Coordinates of C-alpha atoms and ligand atoms in Angstrom, one line a residue:
X11 CA 120.4 101.7 109.5
X12 CA 119.1 102.0 106.0
X13 CA 118.3 105.1 103.9
X14 CA 115.6 107.7 104.6
X15 CA 113.3 108.0 101.6
X16 CA 110.5 110.6 101.3
X17 CA 108.0 109.8 98.6
X18 CA 105.7 112.6 97.6
X19 CA 103.0 111.5 95.2
X20 CA 101.0 113.9 92.9
X21 CA 97.8 115.1 94.7
X22 CA 94.7 113.9 92.7
X23 CA 92.1 116.5 92.0
X24 CA 89.0 115.6 94.1
X25 CA 86.5 116.3 91.3
X26 CA 86.3 112.9 89.6
X27 CA 87.2 109.2 90.0
X28 CA 90.7 107.9 89.2
X29 CA 91.4 106.1 85.9
X30 CA 94.1 103.8 84.7
X31 CA 96.1 106.7 83.3
X32 CA 96.5 108.2 86.8
X33 CA 97.6 104.8 88.2
X34 CA 100.2 104.0 85.5
X35 CA 101.4 107.6 85.6
X36 CA 101.7 108.5 89.2
X37 CA 100.3 106.0 91.7
X38 CA 101.6 102.5 91.0
X39 CA 105.3 103.5 90.5
X40 CA 105.7 105.1 94.0
X41 CA 104.0 102.2 95.6
X42 CA 106.4 99.7 94.0
X43 CA 109.3 102.0 95.1
X44 CA 108.0 102.3 98.7
X45 CA 107.5 98.6 99.1
X46 CA 111.0 97.9 97.7
X47 CA 112.6 100.3 100.2
X48 CA 110.5 99.1 103.1
X49 CA 111.5 95.5 102.4
X50 CA 115.1 96.7 102.2
X51 CA 114.8 98.1 105.7
X52 CA 114.8 101.7 104.7
X53 CA 112.8 104.3 106.5
X54 CA 110.0 105.3 104.1
X55 CA 107.4 108.1 104.3
X56 CA 105.0 108.1 101.4
X57 CA 102.3 110.8 101.4
X58 CA 99.8 112.4 99.2
X59 CA 96.2 113.6 99.5
X60 CA 93.2 115.0 97.7
X61 CA 93.7 118.4 96.1
X62 CA 90.4 120.0 97.0
X63 CA 90.7 123.6 95.9
X64 CA 90.5 125.3 92.6
X65 CA 87.7 126.4 90.3
X66 CA 86.8 123.1 88.6
X67 CA 85.5 122.0 92.0
X68 CA 83.6 125.2 92.8
X69 CA 82.2 125.2 89.3
X70 CA 81.0 121.7 89.5
X71 CA 79.5 122.3 93.0
X72 CA 77.6 125.3 91.7
X73 CA 76.2 123.3 88.7
X74 CA 75.1 120.4 90.9
X75 CA 73.7 122.7 93.6
X76 CA 76.1 121.2 96.2
X77 CA 78.7 122.7 98.5
X78 CA 82.3 122.1 97.3
X79 CA 82.9 120.1 100.5
X80 CA 80.3 117.5 99.5
X81 CA 82.0 117.0 96.1
X82 CA 85.4 116.7 97.7
X83 CA 84.5 114.3 100.4
X84 CA 82.7 112.0 98.0
X85 CA 85.8 111.6 95.8
X86 CA 88.2 111.6 98.7
X87 CA 86.4 108.6 100.2
X88 CA 86.6 107.0 96.7
X89 CA 90.3 107.5 96.6
X90 CA 90.9 105.9 100.0
X91 CA 88.8 103.0 99.0
X92 CA 90.7 102.6 95.7
X93 CA 94.1 102.7 97.5
X94 CA 93.1 100.0 99.8
X95 CA 91.8 97.7 97.1
X96 CA 94.7 98.3 94.7
X97 CA 97.2 98.1 97.5
X98 CA 98.7 101.6 97.2
X99 CA 100.4 101.8 100.6
X100 CA 100.4 105.5 101.6
X101 CA 101.7 106.2 105.1
X102 CA 99.3 109.2 104.9
X103 CA 96.7 110.2 102.4
X104 CA 95.2 113.5 103.6
X105 CA 93.6 116.5 101.9
X106 CA 94.4 120.1 101.3
X107 CA 91.4 121.0 103.4
X108 CA 93.0 120.5 106.8
X109 CA 93.8 123.3 109.3
X110 CA 97.4 121.9 109.3
X111 CA 97.8 122.4 105.6
X112 CA 96.4 125.9 105.8
X113 CA 98.8 126.7 108.6
X114 CA 101.9 125.3 106.8
X115 CA 100.9 127.0 103.5
X116 CA 100.4 130.3 105.2
X117 CA 103.8 130.0 106.9
X118 CA 105.5 129.4 103.5
X119 CA 103.6 132.4 102.1
X120 CA 104.6 134.7 105.0
X121 CA 108.3 133.5 105.0
X122 CA 108.6 134.1 101.3
X123 CA 106.9 137.5 101.7
X124 CA 109.3 138.4 104.5
X125 CA 112.3 137.4 102.3
X126 CA 111.0 139.6 99.5
X127 CA 110.3 136.6 97.2
X128 CA 106.7 137.6 97.2
X129 CA 105.5 141.0 96.3
X130 CA 102.2 142.9 95.7
X131 CA 101.0 144.2 92.4
X132 CA 97.8 145.6 90.9
X133 CA 96.2 143.7 88.0
X134 CA 93.2 144.3 85.9
X135 CA 90.7 141.5 86.2
X136 CA 87.2 140.7 84.8
X137 CA 84.5 141.6 87.3
X138 CA 80.7 141.0 86.9
X139 CA 78.8 144.1 87.8
X140 CA 75.6 142.1 88.3
X141 CA 77.0 139.4 90.6
X142 CA 79.5 141.8 92.2
X143 CA 82.3 139.4 92.0
X144 CA 85.6 138.9 90.2
X145 CA 85.4 136.2 87.6
X146 CA 88.3 133.8 87.5
X147 CA 89.2 132.3 84.1
X148 CA 86.8 129.5 84.3
X149 CA 83.9 131.7 85.3
X150 CA 84.0 133.7 82.1
X151 CA 82.7 132.4 78.8
X152 CA 82.6 133.8 75.3
X153 CA 83.4 133.3 71.7
X154 CA 86.8 131.8 70.7
X155 CA 88.8 134.3 68.6
X156 CA 90.4 131.3 66.8
X157 CA 87.6 129.0 65.9
X158 CA 84.5 131.2 66.7
X159 CA 83.1 128.5 69.0
X160 CA 80.6 130.2 71.4
X161 CA 81.4 128.0 74.4
X162 CA 85.0 129.0 75.0
X163 CA 86.1 129.7 78.6
X164 CA 88.5 132.3 80.0
X165 CA 91.4 129.8 80.1
X166 CA 90.7 127.4 77.2
X167 CA 88.6 126.7 74.2
X168 CA 87.4 123.2 74.5
X169 CA 86.6 123.0 70.7
X170 CA 89.9 123.9 69.3
X171 CA 92.1 123.3 72.4
X172 CA 93.8 126.7 72.3
X173 CA 94.7 128.2 75.7
X174 CA 93.1 131.6 76.1
X175 CA 93.1 134.5 78.5
X176 CA 89.8 136.3 79.4
X177 CA 90.7 139.5 77.6
X178 CA 90.9 137.6 74.2
X179 CA 87.3 136.4 74.2
X180 CA 84.9 138.0 71.8
X181 CA 81.6 139.0 73.5
X182 CA 82.6 137.7 77.0
X183 CA 79.9 136.9 79.5
X184 CA 79.7 136.0 83.2
X185 CA 79.0 132.2 83.4
X186 CA 76.6 132.7 86.3
X187 CA 74.3 135.5 85.0
X188 CA 75.3 136.2 81.4
X189 CA 76.1 139.8 82.1
X190 CA 79.0 141.4 80.3
X191 CA 82.0 141.7 82.6
X192 CA 84.0 144.8 83.1
X193 CA 87.7 145.0 83.9
X194 CA 88.5 146.2 87.4
X195 CA 91.8 146.6 89.3
X196 CA 92.6 144.1 92.0
X197 CA 95.6 143.8 94.2
X198 CA 97.4 140.4 94.1
X199 CA 100.6 138.8 95.3
X200 CA 103.2 137.5 93.0
X201 CA 106.0 134.9 93.5
X202 CA 109.3 136.2 92.3
X203 CA 110.1 133.0 90.3
X204 CA 112.4 135.0 87.9
X205 CA 114.9 135.4 90.8
X206 CA 115.6 131.6 90.9
X207 CA 116.5 130.9 87.3
X208 CA 120.3 130.7 87.8
X209 CA 120.1 128.8 91.1
X210 CA 117.7 126.3 89.5
X211 CA 120.0 125.8 86.5
X212 CA 123.0 125.1 88.8
X213 CA 120.8 122.7 90.8
X214 CA 119.4 120.8 87.7
X215 CA 122.5 120.6 85.5
X216 CA 124.2 117.8 87.6
X217 CA 121.0 115.8 87.7
X218 CA 122.2 113.5 84.9
X219 CA 120.5 110.5 86.6
X220 CA 117.1 112.1 86.0
X221 CA 115.0 110.7 83.2
X222 CA 115.9 112.3 79.9
X223 CA 112.5 113.7 79.3
X224 CA 112.3 115.3 82.7
X225 CA 115.8 116.8 82.5
X226 CA 115.5 118.1 79.0
X227 CA 112.1 119.6 79.6
X228 CA 113.4 121.4 82.7
X229 CA 116.5 122.7 81.1
X230 CA 114.6 124.0 78.0
X231 CA 112.1 125.7 80.3
X232 CA 114.8 127.4 82.4
X233 CA 116.7 128.5 79.3
X234 CA 113.5 130.2 78.1
X235 CA 113.5 132.4 81.2
X236 CA 111.1 132.5 84.1
X237 CA 108.2 134.8 84.7
X238 CA 106.9 135.8 88.1
X239 CA 103.5 134.2 88.8
X240 CA 100.4 135.4 90.6
X241 CA 99.8 133.3 93.7
X242 CA 96.5 134.8 94.9
X243 CA 93.0 135.0 93.3
X244 CA 89.7 136.6 94.0
X245 CA 87.7 133.6 95.1
X246 CA 86.4 132.3 98.5
X247 CA 87.3 128.6 98.2
X248 CA 90.9 127.8 99.2
X249 CA 93.6 128.7 101.8
X250 CA 93.0 132.3 103.0
X251 CA 95.7 134.9 102.5
X252 CA 97.0 135.5 106.1
X253 CA 97.0 139.3 106.0
X254 CA 94.5 141.9 107.0
X255 CA 92.7 143.5 104.0
X256 CA 92.8 140.4 101.8
X257 CA 89.8 138.6 103.2
X258 CA 88.2 138.0 99.8
X259 CA 91.4 136.4 98.4
X260 CA 92.8 132.9 98.5
X261 CA 96.2 131.3 97.7
X262 CA 96.2 130.0 94.1
X263 CA 95.8 126.3 94.1
X264 CA 99.1 125.6 92.2
X265 CA 101.0 127.4 94.9
X266 CA 99.3 125.8 97.8
X267 CA 98.9 122.2 96.6
X268 CA 102.7 121.5 96.2
X269 CA 103.1 122.7 99.8
X270 CA 101.1 119.6 100.7
X271 CA 104.2 117.4 100.5
X272 CA 105.6 119.4 103.5
X273 CA 102.3 119.8 105.4
X274 CA 101.5 116.1 105.0
X275 CA 104.9 115.2 106.5
X276 CA 104.1 117.4 109.5
X277 CA 100.6 115.9 109.8
X278 CA 102.1 112.4 109.8
X279 CA 104.6 113.4 112.4
X280 CA 101.9 114.9 114.7
X281 CA 99.6 111.9 114.3
X282 CA 102.6 109.6 115.2
X283 CA 103.1 111.5 118.5
X284 CA 106.5 112.9 117.6
X285 CA 105.8 116.4 116.1
X286 CA 109.5 116.9 115.1
X287 CA 109.8 113.6 113.1
X288 CA 109.1 115.3 109.7
X289 CA 112.6 116.9 110.0
X290 CA 114.2 113.5 109.4
X291 CA 112.9 113.6 105.9
X292 CA 113.0 117.3 105.1
X293 CA 116.0 118.6 106.9
X294 CA 118.4 115.7 107.2
X295 CA 120.5 116.2 104.1
X296 CA 121.1 112.4 103.7
X297 CA 117.3 111.8 103.2
X298 CA 116.2 111.5 99.6
X299 CA 113.0 113.2 98.4
X300 CA 111.3 111.7 95.4
X301 CA 108.3 113.1 93.6
X302 CA 106.2 110.8 91.5
X303 CA 104.0 112.6 88.9
X304 CA 102.7 112.5 85.4
X305 CA 104.6 114.5 82.7
X306 CA 102.0 117.3 82.6
X307 CA 103.1 118.2 86.1
X308 CA 106.9 118.4 85.6
X309 CA 107.2 122.2 85.7
X310 CA 105.6 122.4 89.2
X311 CA 108.0 119.8 90.6
X312 CA 111.3 120.6 89.0
X313 CA 111.0 124.4 88.8
X314 CA 108.3 126.1 90.9
X315 CA 108.3 123.9 94.0
X316 CA 112.1 123.7 94.2
X317 CA 112.2 127.6 93.8
X318 CA 109.7 127.9 96.7
X319 CA 111.9 125.5 98.8
X320 CA 115.0 127.5 97.9
X321 CA 113.3 130.7 98.9
X322 CA 112.0 129.2 102.2
X323 CA 115.4 127.7 103.0
X324 CA 116.7 124.8 105.1
X325 CA 114.4 122.2 103.4
X326 CA 115.5 119.3 101.1
X327 CA 115.0 119.7 97.4
X328 CA 113.8 116.8 95.3
X329 CA 116.4 114.2 94.7
X330 CA 114.6 112.8 91.7
X331 CA 111.3 113.5 89.9
X332 CA 110.7 110.3 87.9
X333 CA 107.7 111.6 85.9
X334 CA 106.0 109.2 83.6
X335 CA 104.6 109.7 80.1
X336 CA 101.0 109.0 79.3
X337 CA 98.9 105.9 79.0
X338 CA 96.6 105.6 76.0
X339 CA 93.5 103.3 76.0
X340 CA 92.9 101.0 73.0
X341 CA 95.2 103.2 70.9
X342 CA 93.4 106.5 71.7
X343 CA 94.3 109.4 74.0
X344 CA 92.5 109.3 77.3
X345 CA 89.7 111.8 77.6
X346 CA 87.6 112.1 80.7
X347 CA 85.0 114.4 79.0
X348 CA 84.5 111.8 76.3
X349 CA 84.5 109.0 78.8
X350 CA 87.4 107.4 76.9
X351 CA 89.0 106.0 80.1
X352 CA 89.0 102.8 82.2
X353 CA 87.8 103.9 85.6
X354 CA 89.7 102.4 88.5
X355 CA 86.6 101.8 90.7
X356 CA 85.0 99.9 87.8
X357 CA 88.0 97.8 87.3
X358 CA 88.3 96.9 91.0
X359 CA 84.7 95.9 91.1
X360 CA 85.2 93.3 88.4
X361 CA 88.8 92.1 88.6
X362 CA 91.7 91.4 91.0
X363 CA 94.3 94.1 91.8
X364 CA 97.5 92.1 90.9
X365 CA 96.7 91.5 87.2
X366 CA 96.3 95.2 86.7
X367 CA 99.4 96.0 88.7
X368 CA 101.3 93.5 86.6
X369 CA 100.1 94.8 83.2
X370 CA 100.8 98.4 84.2
X371 CA 104.2 97.4 85.5
X372 CA 105.4 95.6 82.3
X373 CA 104.0 98.3 80.1
X374 CA 104.8 101.3 82.3
X375 CA 105.0 104.6 80.3
X376 CA 108.5 105.3 81.7
X377 CA 110.1 106.8 78.7
X378 CA 107.4 106.9 76.1
X379 CA 103.6 106.7 76.0
X380 CA 102.2 103.2 76.2
X381 CA 98.9 101.7 75.5
X382 CA 96.4 99.8 77.6
X383 CA 94.2 97.4 75.8
X384 CA 91.9 94.8 77.1
X385 CA 93.2 92.2 74.7
X386 CA 96.7 92.7 76.1
X387 CA 95.3 92.6 79.6
X388 CA 93.8 89.2 79.0
X389 CA 96.8 87.9 77.1
X390 CA 99.4 89.0 79.7
X391 CA 97.2 87.6 82.5
X392 CA 96.7 84.3 80.9
X393 CA 100.1 83.8 79.2
X394 CA 102.4 85.3 81.8
X395 CA 100.8 85.5 85.2
X396 CA 98.8 82.3 84.9
X397 CA 100.8 80.1 82.5
X398 CA 104.3 81.2 83.5
X399 CA 104.6 82.4 87.1
X400 CA 101.3 80.9 88.4
X401 CA 101.9 77.6 86.7
X402 CA 105.4 77.3 88.1
X403 CA 104.2 78.0 91.7
X404 CA 101.1 75.8 91.4
X405 CA 102.8 72.8 89.9
X406 CA 105.7 72.8 92.4
X407 CA 103.5 73.4 95.4
X408 CA 100.7 71.0 94.7
X409 CA 103.1 68.2 93.7
X410 CA 105.3 68.7 96.8
X411 CA 102.3 69.0 99.0
X412 CA 100.9 65.7 97.7
X413 CA 104.1 63.7 97.5
X414 CA 106.0 64.9 100.6
X415 CA 103.3 65.0 103.3
X416 CA 102.7 68.7 102.9
X417 CA 106.3 69.6 103.9
X418 CA 109.4 71.1 102.1
X419 CA 111.6 68.1 101.2
X420 CA 115.3 67.9 102.0
X421 CA 117.8 68.3 99.2
X422 CA 120.4 65.5 99.3
X423 CA 123.2 68.1 99.4
X424 CA 121.4 70.4 101.8
X425 CA 123.9 70.0 104.7
X426 CA 126.8 70.9 102.3
X427 CA 125.2 74.1 100.9
X428 CA 122.8 75.3 103.5
X429 CA 125.3 77.9 104.8
X430 CA 125.7 79.5 101.4
X431 CA 122.1 79.1 100.2
X432 CA 121.0 82.6 101.0
X433 CA 124.4 84.2 100.9
X434 CA 124.6 86.7 98.1
X435 CA 128.4 86.6 98.0
X436 CA 128.8 82.8 97.9
X437 CA 128.4 80.8 94.7
X438 CA 126.6 77.4 95.4
X439 CA 128.3 75.9 92.3
X440 CA 131.7 76.7 93.7
X441 CA 131.0 75.8 97.3
X442 CA 129.2 72.6 96.4
X443 CA 131.0 71.2 93.3
X444 CA 129.2 67.9 93.3
X445 CA 125.8 69.6 92.8
X446 CA 124.6 69.5 89.2
X447 CA 125.3 72.8 87.3
X448 CA 121.7 73.4 86.1
X449 CA 120.4 73.4 89.7
X450 CA 123.3 75.4 91.1
X451 CA 122.9 78.0 88.3
X452 CA 119.2 78.1 88.8
X453 CA 119.6 79.0 92.5
X454 CA 122.4 81.5 91.8
X455 CA 120.4 83.2 89.0
X456 CA 117.4 83.8 91.3
X457 CA 119.7 85.1 94.0
X458 CA 121.5 87.5 91.6
X459 CA 118.1 89.0 90.8
X460 CA 118.0 90.6 94.3
X461 CA 121.1 92.7 93.2
X462 CA 120.1 93.5 89.6
X463 CA 116.5 94.2 90.4
X464 CA 117.4 96.2 93.5
X465 CA 119.6 98.3 91.3
X466 CA 116.8 98.9 88.8
X467 CA 114.2 99.6 91.5
X468 CA 116.4 102.1 93.3
X469 CA 116.8 103.9 89.9
X470 CA 113.0 103.9 89.3
X471 CA 113.4 101.5 86.3
X472 CA 110.4 99.4 87.2
X473 CA 109.7 97.9 83.8
X474 CA 113.2 96.4 83.6
X475 CA 113.0 95.1 87.1
X476 CA 109.8 93.2 86.7
X477 CA 111.0 91.7 83.4
X478 CA 114.0 90.4 85.2
X479 CA 111.8 88.6 87.7
X480 CA 109.6 87.1 84.9
X481 CA 112.7 85.9 83.1
X482 CA 113.7 84.0 86.3
X483 CA 110.1 82.5 86.5
X484 CA 110.3 81.4 82.9
X485 CA 113.6 79.7 83.4
X486 CA 112.4 78.0 86.6
X487 CA 109.4 76.7 84.6
X488 CA 111.8 75.2 82.1
X489 CA 113.9 73.8 84.9
X490 CA 111.0 71.9 86.4
X491 CA 110.0 70.7 82.9
X492 CA 113.6 69.3 82.4
X493 CA 113.8 67.7 85.8
X494 CA 110.2 66.4 85.7
X495 CA 110.0 65.4 89.3
X496 CA 106.5 63.9 88.7
X497 CA 108.1 61.3 86.4
X498 CA 111.4 60.9 88.3
X499 CA 109.7 60.2 91.6
X500 CA 108.6 56.7 90.5
X501 CA 112.2 55.5 90.3
X502 CA 114.2 58.0 92.5
X503 CA 112.3 59.8 95.2
X504 CA 115.4 61.7 96.4
X505 CA 116.1 63.1 92.9
X506 CA 112.5 64.4 92.8
X507 CA 113.0 66.0 96.2
X508 CA 116.3 67.6 95.0
X509 CA 114.7 69.4 92.0
X510 CA 111.6 70.3 93.9
X511 CA 113.7 71.8 96.7
X512 CA 115.6 74.0 94.1
X513 CA 112.3 75.0 92.6
X514 CA 110.9 76.0 96.0
X515 CA 113.9 78.1 96.7
X516 CA 113.5 80.0 93.4
X517 CA 109.8 80.4 94.1
X518 CA 110.5 81.7 97.6
X519 CA 112.8 84.3 96.0
X520 CA 110.3 85.2 93.4
X521 CA 107.7 85.7 96.2
X522 CA 109.9 88.6 97.4
X523 CA 111.3 89.9 94.1
X524 CA 107.7 90.3 92.9
X525 CA 106.3 91.6 96.2
X526 CA 106.7 95.3 95.3
X527 CA 104.7 94.7 92.1
X528 CA 102.3 92.0 93.1
X529 CA 101.8 92.4 96.9
X530 CA 98.6 90.4 97.2
X531 CA 99.7 87.2 95.5
X532 CA 103.2 87.4 97.1
X533 CA 101.7 87.6 100.5
X534 CA 99.5 84.6 99.7
X535 CA 102.5 82.6 98.4
X536 CA 104.3 83.6 101.6
X537 CA 101.7 81.7 103.6
X538 CA 101.5 78.8 101.2
X539 CA 105.2 78.3 101.6
X540 CA 104.7 78.2 105.4
X541 CA 106.2 81.5 106.3
X542 CA 104.7 83.7 109.0
X543 CA 104.4 87.5 109.4
X544 CA 105.0 90.0 106.6
X545 CA 107.4 89.7 103.7
X546 CA 108.5 93.3 104.3
X547 CA 110.2 92.3 107.6
X548 CA 112.5 89.8 105.9
X549 CA 114.8 92.2 104.1
X550 CA 115.6 92.5 100.4
X551 CA 117.6 89.3 100.3
X552 CA 116.9 85.6 99.6
X553 CA 115.2 83.4 102.2
X554 CA 115.0 79.8 101.3
X555 CA 112.4 77.5 102.9
X556 CA 113.9 75.0 105.4
X557 CA 113.5 71.3 104.9
X558 CA 110.6 70.0 106.9
X559 CA 108.9 73.4 106.8
X560 CA 105.1 72.9 106.8
X561 CA 103.3 74.1 103.6
X562 CA 99.7 75.3 103.5
X563 CA 97.4 73.6 101.1
X564 CA 98.1 75.6 97.9
X565 CA 95.5 77.3 95.7
X566 CA 96.1 78.9 92.3
X567 CA 97.6 82.4 92.7
X568 CA 95.9 83.8 89.6
X569 CA 92.7 83.0 87.6
X570 CA 92.5 82.6 83.9
X571 CA 90.4 85.3 82.2
X572 CA 87.8 84.6 79.6
X573 CA 88.5 86.3 76.2
X574 CA 84.8 87.3 76.0
X575 CA 85.5 90.2 78.4
X576 CA 87.5 92.0 75.8
X577 CA 84.5 92.9 73.6
X578 CA 82.4 93.6 76.6
X579 CA 84.9 96.0 78.1
X580 CA 85.7 97.8 74.8
X581 CA 82.0 98.4 74.3
X582 CA 81.8 100.2 77.6
X583 CA 84.5 102.8 76.5
X584 CA 83.1 106.1 75.6
X585 CA 79.7 105.4 77.3
X586 CA 79.8 104.7 81.0
X587 CA 81.0 107.1 83.6
X588 CA 82.0 105.7 87.0
X589 CA 80.5 107.4 90.1
Ligands
ZN659 ZN1 77.3 137.6 86.9
ZN660 ZN1 88.4 127.7 69.7

């Protein structure tokens, strides 16, 4: 039996469509990771869902004259559609609006309260005497004390970017009616985060395998000391506080959304008919929990959520939190309010999923910010996917199909080496000394990639892994060029069969090595090579085609893109907004 791997992916906020920054930051990496582990035979549970609470959604609903549920369900459907088209293979993608999530969140709240990790305190909060309601940060507007802009909100000034708190605003007003708010006492619950500082430090310090930026950020944050945090608010949209006398209050979205990792595992177990199955991932200490997020989310996943888990007890803490840096677009910082973003639904309407998965994999912002540009998108597609990998596959398959009756030819030494062909511990060159070195090395090199790439993939080093596969593809292209079976076949049909067989073995390995990154084209290639079923069932190891195996008529795996799209796409930036 393999490992147990729980993959918790950041919950996207259901108040707008996804853009490529989200995908490069938090969604493509866990999918690559999940596909790798599934292929390896590990037990994988990958979950996430729409984060549907919080004031940006209620604010937007009120502005558009809709109910928050309508906004949420519109974007939730959009997310599901995008996952399917881009091949992000969640085992469950739910929402924070389920009865199950409320129940699990309330259980965490009550358990922490019972253990005295949650306490009650009175705070002074802005209250609108006209609307008769408390105003959360975003419902209060006023003049920024730093730049005098009149449109600042209680949490932030959009003009100068300074974070604010409501009491700092000059001439504050209620964003609904314009009345001047008063400050009024309100009782709230606080999470005793300060109690976890030493325990968290002890837990984090040995995590030397974490990404440098994640580890350093976490240590710096902890060394600065931890403050207790309010976990309830005076609003009516969210998970209710499960206590009498607190009907008008809800759990703060940051507290409740992270509990989604646990509630989603429970929902998945229930829907699979074995309600206790979530324990395999959350209570078996051998199971590894990974959280894939963007760097703006680190504090919630390496400090706050682990503290909540420690307080609750008997649940696995994250094993790794491979947070990514940011993706810029055409050299500029992404900005949804300025529409400086490439929206995923727009991309998927116009192009195939694998070229995007490829580009974001080779330029993944793992340790520093990276840039997406349409010129690079076209170049990488045409020069690398089409001209290197696609060309290798297409040349080898079409020529074999035409010249060998649509079947895999038999190598002249096949009977000598077939036993060792897919054996990671046997060297073909040693076992079969009369085989030419170039061919033996080519096969060995592609076989070795299962080990080296597997190592990189298990350490969440995705960029390095895909570059290794592309290096093998490049070398196989050179191999075919050197052997030129299309010339050799005129004098020596068996020599052509030999080099084509070697090329087909390498191509078959690349099909699987690239599967976590390029699942659509790998599955296509799987069929062209005459294999049945799903690649994931084969295991993370070489599987060479058998002589005589029937090929399917090949088609190109990738299409060349016209350079004209670059200007066209760039001109869209800053203007269009995807729905
Ligand atoms: Zn008001
Ligand atoms: Zn300002």
